[in-house]
Each structure stands twice: as C-alpha cells, then as structure tokens.
Amino acid sequence: MGFTFSPLSEQALVIETGTIIDKQSEQAVRKLSALLEKQAPDWLTEFIPAFTTVTVFYDPCQIRQAEVEEELRLLVAQVGEVEAPTPRQIEIPVCYGGDFGPDLSFVAEHNGLTPEEVIKIHTSGTYSVHMIGFAPGFPFIGGMSEKIAAPRRKSPRLRIPERTVGIAGMQTGVYPIETPGGWQLIGRTPLRLFVPEQDIPSLLRAGDEIRFTQIDEAEYREQEAKIDAEHP
C-alpha cells in the first residue's frame, strides 16, 4: 500500500492513499484516521479525511514540516496492522419526487427509466460516506448505481432547501443547509444532517454506511415535525 506526502501550506500536509476512489483507498483513509484519533501527536490540530486523502494540520510553532512528515511516515507504517473501524449503519428516509424532488423525472428520462425505477434503484443500494465538505455536514456519498447517474445542472439553483437529496454524476448526497447548488434533486429527508447545537454537529461521518428508504409525504411531515420539536 503506497502513500504520498505533499505540503499544502506552512501548517498542513496531505497524505494520499491512492489515485482512484476505490475500496482499498477508502479502507486506507479510514485506518489512517483511526490511527490519528488513537495516537494523536501533540502538534496535531486537526485532520480531514476525504476520498483518497487525509489532510493533517499542525501547529508550526511546535514543529517543522519535515519533522511532521517524518513522524507521519512512522505512523503510516502501522496502517497494515490496523483493523478498520466498524462503520456505523445509518438509514435515511426520503420522500421522493414532487416539490421535494423536482428533478426526479429528468434523472429517469436521462437514464431511460421511469421515476419509480429510479426510486427502486436508489433505495436498493448500500452506500458509503466518503467525506464531509462543501457545506457544514454535507456528505459525499459513493456507491450509487451507474443506472441512475446524472450530470449536474448547467445552471445551478440559487437556493436548495435543507434536507434535499440530490444526484451528481455517480454520487448522491443530502443538502444539510439551504445553499446554492447544481445537483439533480430527487427527494427530501426529514432528518437534520447539520445540528450545530450538538458536540458533534454532523449527523453523518466519513466511513458511515447509508441506506435510503422511501416514505410518503404524510410520513415525511410527521417525522419532520417530531425531529424539529426535539431540536428547536
């Protein structure tokens, strides 16, 4: 398993676990993240796992970059002995189509399918959260079937409601806050993915396994009201 090290700034260094997004790179990212959690050096200020990289931030007043790389190389040498953490299993209920998913018909037509077939495929897979980014709590979720892949919109929307589920290329994701965006919108979940009042404000984390389930609008309204009452 090969790793490369690249400086990002005077206080950050990027460790690359591979050049393509696959299970091997994903496992390496998760194992390295587990090591950094368990054996965090004093100079470490933060680390961010992504698709095939882990970016390590450090205090330049405590240590030089060459020393950071030297210590990280010793840490990386232990990756092969580490068991990847057992992923959390998260179920995300979704009300598909209608006002919640205005692009469901486009995704279906683009792939020569019916909207019902898109929903069936989207809810039949087991997905993996590769990284959190772009917006607070926004999950980039891999593992979607190419049968429902769709390009981003040519003209992004200026406002996408929070909790909206979208597709872009071979990825699916959920907008945790209202924000502009160009993903194709297929539904909405009653879950809150960004809960800033909690110690860990993101519902999802890199490495989580996701399954989507279909609910109707009445179920959506009921669950949304309950969740919002618990987190006003």
Short mmCIF file of C-alpha atoms in Angstrom, two decimals:
data_model
loop_
_atom_site.label_atom_id
_atom_site.label_comp_id
_atom_site.label_asym_id
_atom_site.label_seq_id
_atom_site.Cartn_x
_atom_site.Cartn_y
_atom_site.Cartn_z
CA MET A 1 0.00 0.00 0.00
CA GLY A 2 1.74 3.21 -1.16
CA PHE A 3 1.31 6.65 0.38
CA THR A 4 2.50 10.01 -0.90
CA PHE A 5 3.10 13.15 1.14
CA SER A 6 2.58 16.69 -0.19
CA PRO A 7 2.74 20.04 1.61
CA LEU A 8 -0.48 22.04 1.44
CA SER A 9 0.64 25.13 3.36
CA GLU A 10 3.02 26.09 6.14
CA GLN A 11 0.71 24.30 8.58
CA ALA A 12 -0.80 21.39 6.62
CA LEU A 13 0.35 18.26 4.83
CA VAL A 14 -1.67 15.93 2.58
CA ILE A 15 -1.29 12.16 2.73
CA GLU A 16 -2.60 10.46 -0.42
CA THR A 17 -3.64 6.82 -0.10
CA GLY A 18 -4.28 6.21 -3.81
CA THR A 19 -5.07 7.84 -7.13
CA ILE A 20 -8.55 6.39 -7.70
CA ILE A 21 -11.64 6.18 -5.49
CA ASP A 22 -11.95 2.51 -4.59
CA LYS A 23 -12.41 0.26 -1.56
CA GLN A 24 -8.66 -0.03 -0.97
CA SER A 25 -8.14 3.73 -0.80
CA GLU A 26 -11.26 4.14 1.33
CA GLN A 27 -10.06 1.50 3.80
CA ALA A 28 -6.62 3.12 3.98
CA VAL A 29 -8.19 6.53 4.73
CA ARG A 30 -10.31 5.00 7.49
CA LYS A 31 -7.39 3.12 9.03
CA LEU A 32 -5.13 6.17 8.95
CA SER A 33 -7.88 8.29 10.50
CA ALA A 34 -8.30 5.71 13.27
CA LEU A 35 -4.54 5.86 13.97
CA LEU A 36 -4.59 9.65 14.14
CA GLU A 37 -7.53 9.51 16.55
CA LYS A 38 -5.80 6.97 18.78
CA GLN A 39 -2.24 8.26 18.61
CA ALA A 40 -2.75 11.98 18.06
CA PRO A 41 0.61 13.85 18.33
CA ASP A 42 0.73 16.96 20.50
CA TRP A 43 1.35 19.13 17.44
CA LEU A 44 -1.76 17.89 15.61
CA THR A 45 -4.54 20.50 15.44
CA GLU A 46 -6.94 18.78 13.03
CA PHE A 47 -7.15 16.16 10.29
CA ILE A 48 -9.65 15.87 7.47
CA PRO A 49 -10.34 12.57 5.68
CA ALA A 50 -11.52 12.78 2.06
CA PHE A 51 -11.94 10.46 -0.95
CA THR A 52 -8.32 9.30 -1.22
CA THR A 53 -6.51 11.66 1.14
CA VAL A 54 -6.11 12.66 4.75
CA THR A 55 -5.05 16.27 5.30
CA VAL A 56 -3.14 16.78 8.53
CA PHE A 57 -2.99 20.23 10.12
CA TYR A 58 -0.32 21.07 12.68
CA ASP A 59 0.98 23.91 14.82
CA PRO A 60 4.03 25.35 13.00
CA CYS A 61 5.17 26.95 16.26
CA GLN A 62 5.70 23.48 17.71
CA ILE A 63 7.19 21.54 14.83
CA ARG A 64 8.70 21.89 11.37
CA GLN A 65 7.07 20.35 8.31
CA ALA A 66 9.97 17.97 7.69
CA GLU A 67 9.54 16.62 11.22
CA VAL A 68 5.78 16.27 10.70
CA GLU A 69 6.33 14.18 7.59
CA GLU A 70 8.93 12.06 9.37
CA GLU A 71 6.55 11.29 12.24
CA LEU A 72 3.63 10.65 9.89
CA ARG A 73 5.70 8.18 7.86
CA LEU A 74 6.32 6.20 11.06
CA LEU A 75 2.59 6.29 11.79
CA VAL A 76 1.64 5.26 8.26
CA ALA A 77 3.91 2.24 8.56
CA GLN A 78 1.45 0.86 11.12
CA VAL A 79 -1.61 1.08 8.88
CA GLY A 80 -1.31 -2.51 7.69
CA GLU A 81 -1.67 -3.73 11.29
CA VAL A 82 -4.82 -1.70 11.98
CA GLU A 83 -8.37 -3.02 11.77
CA ALA A 84 -10.66 -0.56 10.01
CA PRO A 85 -13.35 0.69 12.41
CA THR A 86 -16.75 -0.96 12.01
CA PRO A 87 -18.86 1.52 10.03
CA ARG A 88 -21.99 2.95 11.56
CA GLN A 89 -25.21 1.90 9.81
CA ILE A 90 -27.46 4.89 9.07
CA GLU A 91 -30.91 4.77 7.45
CA ILE A 92 -32.10 7.90 5.66
CA PRO A 93 -35.84 8.07 4.91
CA VAL A 94 -36.69 10.02 1.74
CA CYS A 95 -39.89 11.35 0.23
CA TYR A 96 -39.16 11.23 -3.49
CA GLY A 97 -40.40 13.42 -6.33
CA GLY A 98 -42.97 16.21 -6.39
CA ASP A 99 -41.94 19.52 -4.85
CA PHE A 100 -39.34 17.66 -2.80
CA GLY A 101 -37.62 16.15 -5.84
CA PRO A 102 -38.28 18.30 -8.93
CA ASP A 103 -35.51 16.62 -10.96
CA LEU A 104 -36.62 13.03 -10.44
CA SER A 105 -38.28 12.96 -13.88
CA PHE A 106 -35.11 14.31 -15.52
CA VAL A 107 -32.95 11.63 -13.88
CA ALA A 108 -35.42 8.99 -15.05
CA GLU A 109 -35.59 10.29 -18.62
CA HIS A 110 -31.81 10.72 -18.82
CA ASN A 111 -31.38 7.04 -18.00
CA GLY A 112 -34.34 5.65 -19.95
CA LEU A 113 -36.19 4.74 -16.76
CA THR A 114 -39.43 5.58 -15.01
CA PRO A 115 -39.35 7.67 -11.80
CA GLU A 116 -40.45 4.57 -9.90
CA GLU A 117 -37.47 2.62 -11.25
CA VAL A 118 -35.08 5.41 -10.20
CA ILE A 119 -36.51 5.27 -6.68
CA LYS A 120 -36.23 1.49 -6.57
CA ILE A 121 -32.58 1.60 -7.63
CA HIS A 122 -31.73 4.47 -5.27
CA THR A 123 -33.23 2.63 -2.29
CA SER A 124 -31.71 -0.76 -3.14
CA GLY A 125 -28.06 0.12 -2.67
CA THR A 126 -25.71 0.28 0.30
CA TYR A 127 -23.69 3.47 0.20
CA SER A 128 -20.54 4.80 1.85
CA VAL A 129 -19.86 8.33 3.09
CA HIS A 130 -16.50 9.28 1.57
CA MET A 131 -16.17 12.72 3.11
CA ILE A 132 -17.97 15.67 4.68
CA GLY A 133 -17.46 19.02 2.99
CA PHE A 134 -18.71 21.85 0.72
CA ALA A 135 -21.23 22.90 3.40
CA PRO A 136 -21.45 22.01 7.13
CA GLY A 137 -22.47 18.36 7.35
CA PHE A 138 -22.73 17.81 3.58
CA PRO A 139 -21.96 14.12 2.83
CA PHE A 140 -20.38 13.00 -0.43
CA ILE A 141 -21.86 9.52 -0.73
CA GLY A 142 -20.43 6.89 -3.07
CA GLY A 143 -21.67 3.51 -4.19
CA MET A 144 -24.61 4.66 -6.30
CA SER A 145 -25.59 2.59 -9.32
CA GLU A 146 -24.48 4.00 -12.68
CA LYS A 147 -28.02 3.20 -13.88
CA ILE A 148 -29.27 6.42 -12.23
CA ALA A 149 -26.19 8.62 -12.69
CA ALA A 150 -26.97 12.11 -13.97
CA PRO A 151 -24.96 15.25 -14.81
CA ARG A 152 -25.05 18.38 -12.73
CA ARG A 153 -27.42 21.12 -13.85
CA LYS A 154 -25.98 23.54 -16.42
CA SER A 155 -27.34 26.40 -14.35
CA PRO A 156 -27.14 25.87 -10.55
CA ARG A 157 -30.10 26.81 -8.39
CA LEU A 158 -29.55 29.77 -6.09
CA ARG A 159 -31.46 28.18 -3.21
CA ILE A 160 -31.88 24.50 -2.40
CA PRO A 161 -33.87 23.68 0.75
CA GLU A 162 -32.07 21.91 3.57
CA ARG A 163 -32.52 18.11 3.72
CA THR A 164 -32.87 17.81 -0.06
CA VAL A 165 -31.43 14.63 -1.61
CA GLY A 166 -29.57 15.01 -4.90
CA ILE A 167 -27.54 13.22 -7.56
CA ALA A 168 -24.43 14.47 -9.36
CA GLY A 169 -22.57 12.09 -11.64
CA MET A 170 -22.10 8.78 -9.81
CA GLN A 171 -22.65 10.33 -6.37
CA THR A 172 -25.64 11.05 -4.23
CA GLY A 173 -25.83 13.43 -1.28
CA VAL A 174 -28.03 15.47 1.03
CA TYR A 175 -28.00 19.25 1.40
CA PRO A 176 -27.78 19.84 5.19
CA ILE A 177 -28.48 23.57 4.98
CA GLU A 178 -30.13 25.87 2.47
CA THR A 179 -27.49 26.69 -0.11
CA PRO A 180 -26.96 27.18 -3.85
CA GLY A 181 -26.16 24.01 -5.78
CA GLY A 182 -26.20 22.22 -9.10
CA TRP A 183 -27.13 18.66 -8.16
CA GLN A 184 -30.24 16.99 -9.59
CA LEU A 185 -32.85 16.99 -6.81
CA ILE A 186 -34.80 13.75 -6.35
CA GLY A 187 -36.32 13.96 -2.86
CA ARG A 188 -36.08 15.18 0.70
CA THR A 189 -35.39 13.60 4.08
CA PRO A 190 -36.92 14.70 7.40
CA LEU A 191 -33.56 14.12 9.11
CA ARG A 192 -31.40 17.05 10.13
CA LEU A 193 -27.85 16.42 8.94
CA PHE A 194 -26.39 19.56 10.49
CA VAL A 195 -27.19 20.03 14.19
CA PRO A 196 -24.91 22.85 15.39
CA GLU A 197 -26.14 22.69 18.99
CA GLN A 198 -24.63 19.21 19.43
CA ASP A 199 -21.00 18.47 20.33
CA ILE A 200 -20.62 16.61 17.01
CA PRO A 201 -22.73 18.82 14.70
CA SER A 202 -22.79 16.49 11.70
CA LEU A 203 -25.21 13.55 11.72
CA LEU A 204 -23.02 11.66 9.23
CA ARG A 205 -19.29 10.97 9.31
CA ALA A 206 -16.77 9.65 6.82
CA GLY A 207 -16.95 5.86 6.74
CA ASP A 208 -20.65 5.57 7.60
CA GLU A 209 -22.73 3.10 5.60
CA ILE A 210 -26.00 4.50 4.31
CA ARG A 211 -29.27 3.02 3.14
CA PHE A 212 -32.10 5.13 1.73
CA THR A 213 -35.73 4.15 2.36
CA GLN A 214 -38.86 5.55 0.73
CA ILE A 215 -41.57 7.29 2.74
CA ASP A 216 -44.68 9.17 1.63
CA GLU A 217 -45.40 12.84 2.28
CA ALA A 218 -47.55 12.17 5.35
CA GLU A 219 -44.74 10.16 6.93
CA TYR A 220 -42.28 12.88 5.97
CA ARG A 221 -44.37 15.62 7.64
CA GLU A 222 -44.83 13.53 10.78
CA GLN A 223 -41.13 12.71 11.13
CA GLU A 224 -40.03 16.25 10.30
CA ALA A 225 -42.33 17.72 12.96
CA LYS A 226 -41.04 15.26 15.57
CA ILE A 227 -37.38 15.90 14.74
CA ASP A 228 -37.79 19.68 14.69
CA ALA A 229 -39.58 19.55 18.08
CA GLU A 230 -36.61 17.65 19.54
CA HIS A 231 -34.10 20.15 18.09
CA PRO A 232 -35.84 23.55 18.00
#
